[in-house]
XYZ file of N, CA and C in Angstrom:
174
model
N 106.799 3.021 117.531
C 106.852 2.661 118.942
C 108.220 2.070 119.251
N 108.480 2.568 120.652
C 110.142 1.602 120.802
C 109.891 0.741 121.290
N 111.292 0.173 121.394
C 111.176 -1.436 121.583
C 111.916 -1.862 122.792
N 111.316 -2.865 123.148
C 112.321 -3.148 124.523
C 113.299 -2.502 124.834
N 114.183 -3.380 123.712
C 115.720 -2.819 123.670
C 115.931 -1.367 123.425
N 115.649 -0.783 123.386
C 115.068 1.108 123.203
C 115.043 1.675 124.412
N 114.080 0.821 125.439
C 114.197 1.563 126.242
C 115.107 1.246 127.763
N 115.161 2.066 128.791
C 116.313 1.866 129.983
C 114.924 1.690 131.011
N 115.180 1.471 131.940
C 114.310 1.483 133.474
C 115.164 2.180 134.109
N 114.992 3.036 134.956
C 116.258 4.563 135.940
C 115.389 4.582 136.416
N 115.930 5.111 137.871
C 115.330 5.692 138.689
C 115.291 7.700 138.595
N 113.993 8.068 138.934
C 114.204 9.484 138.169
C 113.310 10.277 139.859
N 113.901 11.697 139.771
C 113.143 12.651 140.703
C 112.520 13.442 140.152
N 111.367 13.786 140.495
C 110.184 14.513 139.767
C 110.593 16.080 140.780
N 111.629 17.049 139.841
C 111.525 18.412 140.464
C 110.543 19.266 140.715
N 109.673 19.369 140.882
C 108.748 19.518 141.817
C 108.667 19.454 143.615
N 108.624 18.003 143.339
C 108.017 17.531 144.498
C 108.999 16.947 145.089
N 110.283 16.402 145.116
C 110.943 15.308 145.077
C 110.844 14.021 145.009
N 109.733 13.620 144.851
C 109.235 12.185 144.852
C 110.516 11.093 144.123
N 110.534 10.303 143.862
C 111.417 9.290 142.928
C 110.709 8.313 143.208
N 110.714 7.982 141.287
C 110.182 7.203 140.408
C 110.632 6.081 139.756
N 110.596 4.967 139.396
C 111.253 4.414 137.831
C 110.238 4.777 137.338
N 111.664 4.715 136.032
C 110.950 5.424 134.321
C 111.554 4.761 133.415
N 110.792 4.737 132.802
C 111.091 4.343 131.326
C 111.782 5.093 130.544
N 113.099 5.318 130.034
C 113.884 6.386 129.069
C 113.903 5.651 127.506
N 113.231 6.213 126.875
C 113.554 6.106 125.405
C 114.342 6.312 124.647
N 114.342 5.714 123.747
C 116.289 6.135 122.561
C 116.346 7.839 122.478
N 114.972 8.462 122.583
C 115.009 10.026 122.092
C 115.095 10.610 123.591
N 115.418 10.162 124.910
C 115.384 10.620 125.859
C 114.155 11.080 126.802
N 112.686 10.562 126.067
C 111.652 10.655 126.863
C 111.638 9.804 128.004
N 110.885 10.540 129.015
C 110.908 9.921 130.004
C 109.390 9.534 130.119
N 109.024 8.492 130.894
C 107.822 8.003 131.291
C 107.695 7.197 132.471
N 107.238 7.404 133.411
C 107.142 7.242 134.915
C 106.115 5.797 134.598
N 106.238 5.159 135.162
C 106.257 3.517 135.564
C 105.055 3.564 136.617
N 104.034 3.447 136.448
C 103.155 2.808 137.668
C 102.596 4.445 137.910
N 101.843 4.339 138.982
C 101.759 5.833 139.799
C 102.246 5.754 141.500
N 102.422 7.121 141.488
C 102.669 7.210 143.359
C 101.679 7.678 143.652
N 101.225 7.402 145.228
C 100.663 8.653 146.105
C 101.296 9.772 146.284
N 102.593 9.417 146.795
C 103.701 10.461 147.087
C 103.804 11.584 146.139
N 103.682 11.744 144.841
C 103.956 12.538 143.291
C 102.594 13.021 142.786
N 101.691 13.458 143.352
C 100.809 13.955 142.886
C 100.661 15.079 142.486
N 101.837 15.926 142.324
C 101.626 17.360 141.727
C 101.348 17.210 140.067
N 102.090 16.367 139.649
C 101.503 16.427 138.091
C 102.603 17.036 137.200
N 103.719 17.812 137.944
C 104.376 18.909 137.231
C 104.602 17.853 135.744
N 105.555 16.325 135.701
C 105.759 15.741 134.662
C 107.409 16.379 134.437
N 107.850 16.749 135.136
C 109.854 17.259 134.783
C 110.615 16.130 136.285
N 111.141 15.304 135.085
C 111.911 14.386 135.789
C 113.727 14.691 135.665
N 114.356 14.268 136.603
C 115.819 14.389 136.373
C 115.859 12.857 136.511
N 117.145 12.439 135.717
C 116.998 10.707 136.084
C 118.396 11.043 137.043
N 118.472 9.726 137.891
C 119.229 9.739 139.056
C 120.125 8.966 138.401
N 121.688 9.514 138.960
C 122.946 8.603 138.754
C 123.080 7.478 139.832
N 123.440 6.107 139.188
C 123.854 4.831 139.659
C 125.250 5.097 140.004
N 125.587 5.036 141.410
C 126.984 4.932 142.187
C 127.520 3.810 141.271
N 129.078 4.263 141.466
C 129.750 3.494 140.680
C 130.216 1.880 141.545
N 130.671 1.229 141.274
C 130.941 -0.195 141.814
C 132.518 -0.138 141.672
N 132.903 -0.277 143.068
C 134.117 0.111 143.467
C 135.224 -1.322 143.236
N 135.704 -2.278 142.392
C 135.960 -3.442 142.895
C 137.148 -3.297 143.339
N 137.581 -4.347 144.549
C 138.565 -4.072 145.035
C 139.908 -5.136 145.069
């Protein structure tokens, strides 16, 4: 089993449906969706994880 430190929290889109999720990403790159939606009920289970904008300092 992983361990905290193992895993990330991301925000991810379920291609399917478009819904977006947090997920859980594991050291091996599994993904696992956090809670349930109403919104995501197709079931498909194929997530893309979403990129964090970068932080511009100025």
């Amino acid at each position: 089993m992983a361990t905290q430190s193992e895993r990330a929290r991301v925000p991810v889109r379920c291609e399917n449906c478009d819904t977006i999720l947090v997920a859980e990403i594991a050291g091996d790159g599994s993904v696992r969706p956090l809670g349930t939606s109403e919104d995501c009920v197709c079931g498909d289970g194929t997530f893309t994880r979403l990129e964090q904008p970068a932080v511009s300092v100025h």
